[in-house]
């Protein structure tokens, strides 16, 4: 039985956004089995995010890079896990993701069919993409009995990350952040340029928001640093924090923002999980498939005839799905939100 195991191991995904969405599964497991313990096998970078999830009892870092096989590391971790868990839930559909529970001889092992891993899983489920039409639904379904999972009719709790207020105070001091209300901007998208709103648009939007009295915080990893420089160039009250903060720091900095503007990225899902007002920009991807899991979001999506293509680079060479998404449209939506939050009446 899917709900009889008390010691549960989840093999987590390899992307920031997916790891945040996996909290919906952890919440579901804890709601149904409050006394169960949950351990998560995950890339080492994700440990700070998992530590912000109260449902996770233990993080088991796997020292393997994205796309790397790392058999020796997998074998070493699996030897440590023998006898420690009753059931394993394997979220990625790759062959290698199912190796650790198999080598650890965990009795119950469930996951979707994929990459010829028939012998590695005890319970192999077929993925119905019409019923489980969102990534988060697929994750949650693997924690449910098969008949319930197949129906697609089950609640999906929204991720909610814990905030460290003391860390936020330290961050504000360390980066000389002002007392102005903050707007977060996340220009990155690991998947590729077809998910990235033009940097010049971010810059123009930042200029208007600063003129309205806001501080701009550009957040991202080291790869996004140059993008952040383009956005803040020549602007007062604008801080490029890309590559200067840790992932857990982004949780606290985003929670401190009034609103955020973001591509469909991992940090978008982090922002959703701290409850900040989100303006999510979609180009090659679909807000139906990977929406921000919050009721506090505005989706900016043109839905052109060629969208969504799910390509890293625009196959037509124009990226109109984002280039035609005007700065003024996003600005006016943010302005309306701010007026509404301030209790002002919006005319026309």
Short mmCIF file of C-alpha atoms in Angstrom, two decimals:
data_model
loop_
_atom_site.label_atom_id
_atom_site.label_comp_id
_atom_site.label_asym_id
_atom_site.label_seq_id
_atom_site.Cartn_x
_atom_site.Cartn_y
_atom_site.Cartn_z
CA UNK A 1 0.00 0.00 0.00
CA UNK A 2 1.28 3.46 -0.92
CA UNK A 3 0.24 4.88 2.44
CA UNK A 4 1.64 2.13 4.70
CA UNK A 5 5.34 3.03 4.58
CA UNK A 6 6.62 5.12 7.46
CA UNK A 7 10.13 5.84 6.20
CA UNK A 8 9.91 7.53 2.83
CA UNK A 9 12.76 8.38 0.47
CA UNK A 10 12.18 10.83 -2.38
CA UNK A 11 14.69 11.09 -5.21
CA UNK A 12 14.38 14.76 -6.04
CA UNK A 13 14.69 16.62 -9.34
CA UNK A 14 17.72 18.53 -10.61
CA UNK A 15 16.25 22.00 -11.24
CA UNK A 16 15.47 24.77 -8.74
CA UNK A 17 11.85 25.24 -9.83
CA UNK A 18 11.14 21.52 -9.83
CA UNK A 19 12.61 21.15 -6.35
CA UNK A 20 10.32 23.89 -5.07
CA UNK A 21 7.33 22.19 -6.72
CA UNK A 22 8.36 18.91 -5.08
CA UNK A 23 7.32 20.46 -1.76
CA UNK A 24 3.72 19.88 -2.85
CA UNK A 25 4.49 16.15 -2.74
CA UNK A 26 6.19 16.41 0.66
CA UNK A 27 3.20 18.32 2.03
CA UNK A 28 0.83 15.68 0.67
CA UNK A 29 2.84 12.84 2.23
CA UNK A 30 2.96 14.54 5.64
CA UNK A 31 -0.73 15.41 5.56
CA UNK A 32 -1.63 11.77 4.96
CA UNK A 33 1.06 10.26 7.18
CA UNK A 34 1.95 12.78 9.90
CA UNK A 35 4.27 10.33 11.64
CA UNK A 36 6.21 9.40 8.49
CA UNK A 37 9.79 10.56 8.05
CA UNK A 38 10.84 11.99 4.69
CA UNK A 39 14.37 11.89 3.35
CA UNK A 40 15.27 13.54 0.05
CA UNK A 41 18.13 12.57 -2.25
CA UNK A 42 19.04 15.80 -4.00
CA UNK A 43 21.90 17.73 -5.59
CA UNK A 44 24.01 19.49 -2.96
CA UNK A 45 22.98 22.95 -4.23
CA UNK A 46 19.35 22.26 -3.29
CA UNK A 47 20.00 21.56 0.39
CA UNK A 48 19.39 25.21 1.48
CA UNK A 49 15.99 25.15 -0.26
CA UNK A 50 15.02 21.79 1.23
CA UNK A 51 15.99 23.06 4.68
CA UNK A 52 13.29 25.73 4.28
CA UNK A 53 10.66 22.98 3.93
CA UNK A 54 9.40 21.82 7.36
CA UNK A 55 8.11 18.56 5.85
CA UNK A 56 11.63 17.33 5.00
CA UNK A 57 13.28 15.47 7.86
CA UNK A 58 16.60 14.68 6.20
CA UNK A 59 18.50 15.89 3.15
CA UNK A 60 20.85 13.39 1.52
CA UNK A 61 23.11 15.38 -0.81
CA UNK A 62 24.28 13.61 -3.95
CA UNK A 63 27.62 14.96 -5.13
CA UNK A 64 26.88 14.56 -8.83
CA UNK A 65 26.69 17.43 -11.32
CA UNK A 66 23.70 18.00 -13.59
CA UNK A 67 23.82 15.44 -16.40
CA UNK A 68 26.70 13.55 -14.74
CA UNK A 69 26.40 9.81 -14.11
CA UNK A 70 28.61 9.54 -11.01
CA UNK A 71 28.21 5.81 -10.37
CA UNK A 72 30.73 5.74 -7.51
CA UNK A 73 28.91 8.52 -5.65
CA UNK A 74 25.55 6.87 -6.22
CA UNK A 75 26.88 3.54 -4.97
CA UNK A 76 28.37 5.15 -1.86
CA UNK A 77 25.14 6.93 -0.96
CA UNK A 78 23.03 3.84 -1.60
CA UNK A 79 25.20 1.81 0.78
CA UNK A 80 24.47 4.37 3.51
CA UNK A 81 20.73 4.07 2.91
CA UNK A 82 20.38 0.29 3.18
CA UNK A 83 17.79 -0.61 5.78
CA UNK A 84 16.82 3.04 6.38
CA UNK A 85 13.72 3.41 4.20
CA UNK A 86 10.58 1.41 3.41
CA UNK A 87 9.47 3.14 0.21
CA UNK A 88 11.15 5.27 -2.44
CA UNK A 89 9.47 7.76 -4.77
CA UNK A 90 11.58 8.57 -7.82
CA UNK A 91 10.56 11.90 -9.35
CA UNK A 92 12.92 12.16 -12.36
CA UNK A 93 12.15 9.79 -15.23
CA UNK A 94 15.77 8.96 -15.99
CA UNK A 95 17.37 5.54 -15.56
CA UNK A 96 20.14 6.81 -13.30
CA UNK A 97 17.65 8.49 -10.91
CA UNK A 98 16.22 5.06 -10.02
CA UNK A 99 19.62 3.51 -9.28
CA UNK A 100 20.07 4.62 -5.65
CA UNK A 101 16.80 3.14 -4.29
CA UNK A 102 17.50 -0.06 -6.24
CA UNK A 103 21.08 -0.40 -4.96
CA UNK A 104 19.91 0.49 -1.44
CA UNK A 105 17.40 -2.40 -1.67
CA UNK A 106 14.47 -0.28 -0.62
CA UNK A 107 11.52 -2.71 -0.78
CA UNK A 108 8.96 -0.41 -2.42
CA UNK A 109 10.11 1.76 -5.33
CA UNK A 110 7.66 3.78 -7.41
CA UNK A 111 8.13 6.03 -10.43
CA UNK A 112 6.98 6.68 -13.95
CA UNK A 113 8.04 4.47 -16.83
CA UNK A 114 11.03 5.87 -18.68
CA UNK A 115 14.47 5.00 -20.06
CA UNK A 116 14.05 1.22 -19.78
CA UNK A 117 14.18 1.16 -16.00
CA UNK A 118 11.74 -1.73 -15.61
CA UNK A 119 13.95 -3.73 -13.24
CA UNK A 120 14.84 -0.75 -11.08
CA UNK A 121 11.28 0.08 -10.02
CA UNK A 122 8.82 -2.21 -8.24
CA UNK A 123 5.80 -0.09 -9.15
CA UNK A 124 6.04 1.36 -12.65
CA UNK A 125 3.36 3.87 -13.51
CA UNK A 126 2.45 5.02 -16.98
CA UNK A 127 2.36 8.80 -17.34
CA UNK A 128 -0.90 10.12 -18.75
CA UNK A 129 0.06 13.64 -19.82
CA UNK A 130 -3.56 14.61 -20.42
CA UNK A 131 -4.63 13.80 -16.88
CA UNK A 132 -1.40 14.87 -15.21
CA UNK A 133 -0.97 18.00 -17.28
CA UNK A 134 1.35 19.86 -14.89
CA UNK A 135 4.73 18.96 -13.45
CA UNK A 136 3.51 19.46 -9.90
CA UNK A 137 0.55 17.12 -10.42
CA UNK A 138 2.93 14.42 -11.62
CA UNK A 139 5.05 14.80 -8.52
CA UNK A 140 2.07 14.68 -6.13
CA UNK A 141 0.50 11.71 -7.93
CA UNK A 142 3.49 9.51 -7.15
CA UNK A 143 2.73 9.88 -3.45
CA UNK A 144 -0.86 8.69 -3.87
CA UNK A 145 -2.45 5.26 -4.28
CA UNK A 146 -2.64 4.31 -7.96
CA UNK A 147 -6.41 4.62 -8.38
CA UNK A 148 -6.44 8.13 -6.92
CA UNK A 149 -3.41 9.14 -8.99
CA UNK A 150 -5.01 7.90 -12.20
CA UNK A 151 -8.14 9.98 -11.59
CA UNK A 152 -6.19 13.23 -11.53
CA UNK A 153 -8.75 14.44 -9.00
CA UNK A 154 -6.66 15.27 -5.95
CA UNK A 155 -5.62 18.45 -4.14
CA UNK A 156 -2.24 20.00 -4.90
CA UNK A 157 -0.98 22.04 -1.94
CA UNK A 158 0.98 25.17 -2.78
CA UNK A 159 4.66 25.24 -1.73
CA UNK A 160 5.49 27.50 1.18
CA UNK A 161 9.13 28.10 2.14
CA UNK A 162 10.13 29.28 5.61
CA UNK A 163 11.65 32.76 5.92
CA UNK A 164 14.72 33.63 7.99
CA UNK A 165 14.14 37.19 9.20
CA UNK A 166 17.55 37.46 10.88
CA UNK A 167 19.27 36.52 7.62
CA UNK A 168 17.24 39.18 5.83
CA UNK A 169 18.47 41.87 8.22
CA UNK A 170 22.05 40.78 7.61
CA UNK A 171 21.54 40.79 3.84
CA UNK A 172 20.08 44.29 3.86
CA UNK A 173 23.12 45.53 5.75
CA UNK A 174 25.68 43.57 3.72
CA UNK A 175 24.37 44.83 0.37
CA UNK A 176 23.53 48.36 1.53
CA UNK A 177 19.87 47.98 0.60
CA UNK A 178 17.70 51.00 1.23
CA UNK A 179 14.45 51.53 3.08
CA UNK A 180 12.60 52.00 -0.23
CA UNK A 181 9.99 49.34 -0.99
CA UNK A 182 11.66 46.72 -3.16
CA UNK A 183 10.87 45.19 -6.52
CA UNK A 184 12.63 41.95 -7.46
CA UNK A 185 13.70 41.19 -11.02
CA UNK A 186 14.82 37.77 -12.23
CA UNK A 187 16.13 38.01 -15.82
CA UNK A 188 17.59 34.51 -16.00
CA UNK A 189 16.12 31.28 -17.31
CA UNK A 190 18.45 28.32 -17.29
CA UNK A 191 16.63 26.62 -20.16
CA UNK A 192 17.54 29.19 -22.79
CA UNK A 193 16.98 32.60 -24.44
CA UNK A 194 13.49 31.74 -25.72
CA UNK A 195 12.32 32.09 -22.10
CA UNK A 196 14.09 35.41 -21.44
CA UNK A 197 12.41 38.81 -21.75
CA UNK A 198 14.84 41.32 -23.36
CA UNK A 199 17.26 42.91 -20.90
CA UNK A 200 16.54 46.35 -22.34
CA UNK A 201 12.89 45.86 -21.35
CA UNK A 202 13.89 44.98 -17.78
CA UNK A 203 16.09 48.10 -17.72
CA UNK A 204 13.31 50.39 -18.95
CA UNK A 205 10.84 48.91 -16.48
CA UNK A 206 13.35 49.32 -13.65
CA UNK A 207 13.83 53.00 -14.54
CA UNK A 208 10.08 53.66 -14.35
CA UNK A 209 9.72 51.82 -11.04
CA UNK A 210 12.66 53.67 -9.48
CA UNK A 211 11.02 56.92 -10.55
CA UNK A 212 7.93 55.74 -8.66
CA UNK A 213 9.98 55.38 -5.48
CA UNK A 214 11.03 51.73 -5.54
CA UNK A 215 14.35 49.97 -5.10
CA UNK A 216 15.27 47.32 -7.67
CA UNK A 217 16.90 44.05 -6.69
CA UNK A 218 18.11 41.88 -9.58
CA UNK A 219 18.49 38.28 -8.44
CA UNK A 220 20.10 35.29 -10.10
CA UNK A 221 23.17 33.11 -10.20
CA UNK A 222 26.71 33.91 -11.33
CA UNK A 223 25.69 33.27 -14.95
CA UNK A 224 23.18 36.11 -14.68
CA UNK A 225 25.66 38.71 -13.42
CA UNK A 226 26.23 40.39 -16.78
CA UNK A 227 22.48 40.46 -17.40
CA UNK A 228 22.04 42.15 -14.04
CA UNK A 229 24.68 44.75 -14.95
CA UNK A 230 22.72 45.60 -18.11
CA UNK A 231 19.57 46.14 -16.09
CA UNK A 232 21.03 48.36 -13.36
CA UNK A 233 23.43 50.35 -15.57
CA UNK A 234 23.09 54.07 -14.90
CA UNK A 235 20.22 53.62 -12.46
CA UNK A 236 20.23 54.76 -8.82
CA UNK A 237 18.57 52.54 -6.21
CA UNK A 238 19.22 49.45 -8.36
CA UNK A 239 21.26 46.53 -7.02
CA UNK A 240 22.68 43.70 -9.11
CA UNK A 241 22.80 40.82 -6.62
CA UNK A 242 23.30 38.09 -9.23
CA UNK A 243 26.05 35.78 -8.05
CA UNK A 244 26.42 37.69 -4.78
CA UNK A 245 23.88 35.74 -2.75
CA UNK A 246 23.17 32.11 -1.97
CA UNK A 247 19.96 30.36 -2.96
CA UNK A 248 18.58 30.55 0.58
CA UNK A 249 19.32 34.29 0.58
CA UNK A 250 17.09 34.69 -2.47
CA UNK A 251 14.22 33.18 -0.47
CA UNK A 252 14.50 35.93 2.15
CA UNK A 253 15.17 38.78 -0.28
CA UNK A 254 12.16 37.84 -2.41
CA UNK A 255 9.90 37.61 0.63
CA UNK A 256 10.90 41.19 1.39
CA UNK A 257 9.80 42.51 -2.03
CA UNK A 258 6.47 44.17 -2.81
CA UNK A 259 6.36 42.63 -6.29
CA UNK A 260 8.65 40.67 -8.60
CA UNK A 261 9.04 40.50 -12.37
CA UNK A 262 10.38 37.20 -13.58
CA UNK A 263 10.85 34.90 -16.50
CA UNK A 264 9.57 31.34 -16.20
CA UNK A 265 12.49 30.21 -14.07
CA UNK A 266 13.44 28.46 -10.86
CA UNK A 267 13.42 31.73 -8.94
CA UNK A 268 9.87 32.35 -10.13
CA UNK A 269 8.84 29.25 -8.20
CA UNK A 270 10.85 30.38 -5.18
CA UNK A 271 9.01 33.71 -5.31
CA UNK A 272 5.67 31.91 -5.51
CA UNK A 273 6.58 29.88 -2.43
CA UNK A 274 7.20 32.99 -0.30
CA UNK A 275 3.92 34.65 -1.24
CA UNK A 276 5.19 37.80 -2.99
CA UNK A 277 3.12 39.32 -5.82
CA UNK A 278 4.47 37.87 -9.09
CA UNK A 279 4.43 39.19 -12.64
CA UNK A 280 5.45 36.13 -14.64
CA UNK A 281 6.66 36.53 -18.23
CA UNK A 282 6.09 33.56 -20.53
CA UNK A 283 7.52 33.08 -24.00
CA UNK A 284 8.42 29.64 -25.33
CA UNK A 285 6.97 27.83 -22.31
CA UNK A 286 3.39 27.47 -21.15
CA UNK A 287 1.77 28.91 -18.01
CA UNK A 288 -0.59 25.93 -18.14
CA UNK A 289 2.25 23.43 -17.69
CA UNK A 290 4.53 25.18 -15.17
CA UNK A 291 2.54 28.01 -13.58
CA UNK A 292 3.70 29.79 -10.44
CA UNK A 293 1.96 27.85 -7.66
CA UNK A 294 0.29 30.78 -5.98
CA UNK A 295 -2.95 32.75 -6.16
CA UNK A 296 -0.90 35.94 -6.05
CA UNK A 297 0.38 36.10 -9.64
CA UNK A 298 -0.29 37.90 -12.91
CA UNK A 299 0.61 35.95 -16.04
CA UNK A 300 1.93 37.93 -19.00
CA UNK A 301 1.65 35.66 -22.03
CA UNK A 302 0.83 36.66 -25.59
CA UNK A 303 -0.16 33.15 -26.72
CA UNK A 304 0.97 33.66 -30.32
CA UNK A 305 0.17 31.12 -33.02
CA UNK A 306 3.66 29.64 -32.53
CA UNK A 307 3.45 29.47 -28.73
CA UNK A 308 4.36 27.51 -26.76
CA UNK A 309 7.15 25.87 -28.74
CA UNK A 310 9.18 24.72 -25.70
CA UNK A 311 12.41 25.41 -27.60
CA UNK A 312 15.58 26.83 -26.05
CA UNK A 313 16.04 29.21 -28.99
CA UNK A 314 13.22 30.58 -31.16
CA UNK A 315 13.00 28.28 -34.21
CA UNK A 316 11.56 31.16 -36.27
CA UNK A 317 14.35 33.55 -35.34
CA UNK A 318 12.21 36.41 -34.01
CA UNK A 319 11.20 35.51 -30.42
CA UNK A 320 8.08 37.65 -30.89
CA UNK A 321 6.45 35.89 -27.96
CA UNK A 322 8.68 38.00 -25.70
CA UNK A 323 9.82 40.88 -27.93
CA UNK A 324 6.19 41.92 -28.44
CA UNK A 325 5.43 41.75 -24.72
CA UNK A 326 5.60 45.49 -24.07
CA UNK A 327 7.20 47.15 -21.05
CA UNK A 328 4.19 49.42 -20.69
CA UNK A 329 1.84 46.43 -20.33
CA UNK A 330 3.85 45.04 -17.44
CA UNK A 331 4.37 48.45 -15.85
CA UNK A 332 0.68 49.33 -15.89
CA UNK A 333 -0.21 45.96 -14.36
CA UNK A 334 2.33 46.51 -11.59
CA UNK A 335 1.13 50.06 -11.03
CA UNK A 336 -2.45 48.85 -10.73
CA UNK A 337 -1.34 46.25 -8.20
CA UNK A 338 0.49 48.85 -6.16
CA UNK A 339 -2.50 51.19 -6.18
CA UNK A 340 -4.75 48.36 -5.14
CA UNK A 341 -2.37 47.42 -2.32
CA UNK A 342 -2.34 51.04 -1.20
CA UNK A 343 -6.13 51.13 -1.10
CA UNK A 344 -6.37 53.72 -3.87
CA UNK A 345 -9.14 53.88 -6.44
CA UNK A 346 -7.94 53.27 -9.97
CA UNK A 347 -9.61 55.40 -12.60
CA UNK A 348 -9.81 54.21 -16.16
#
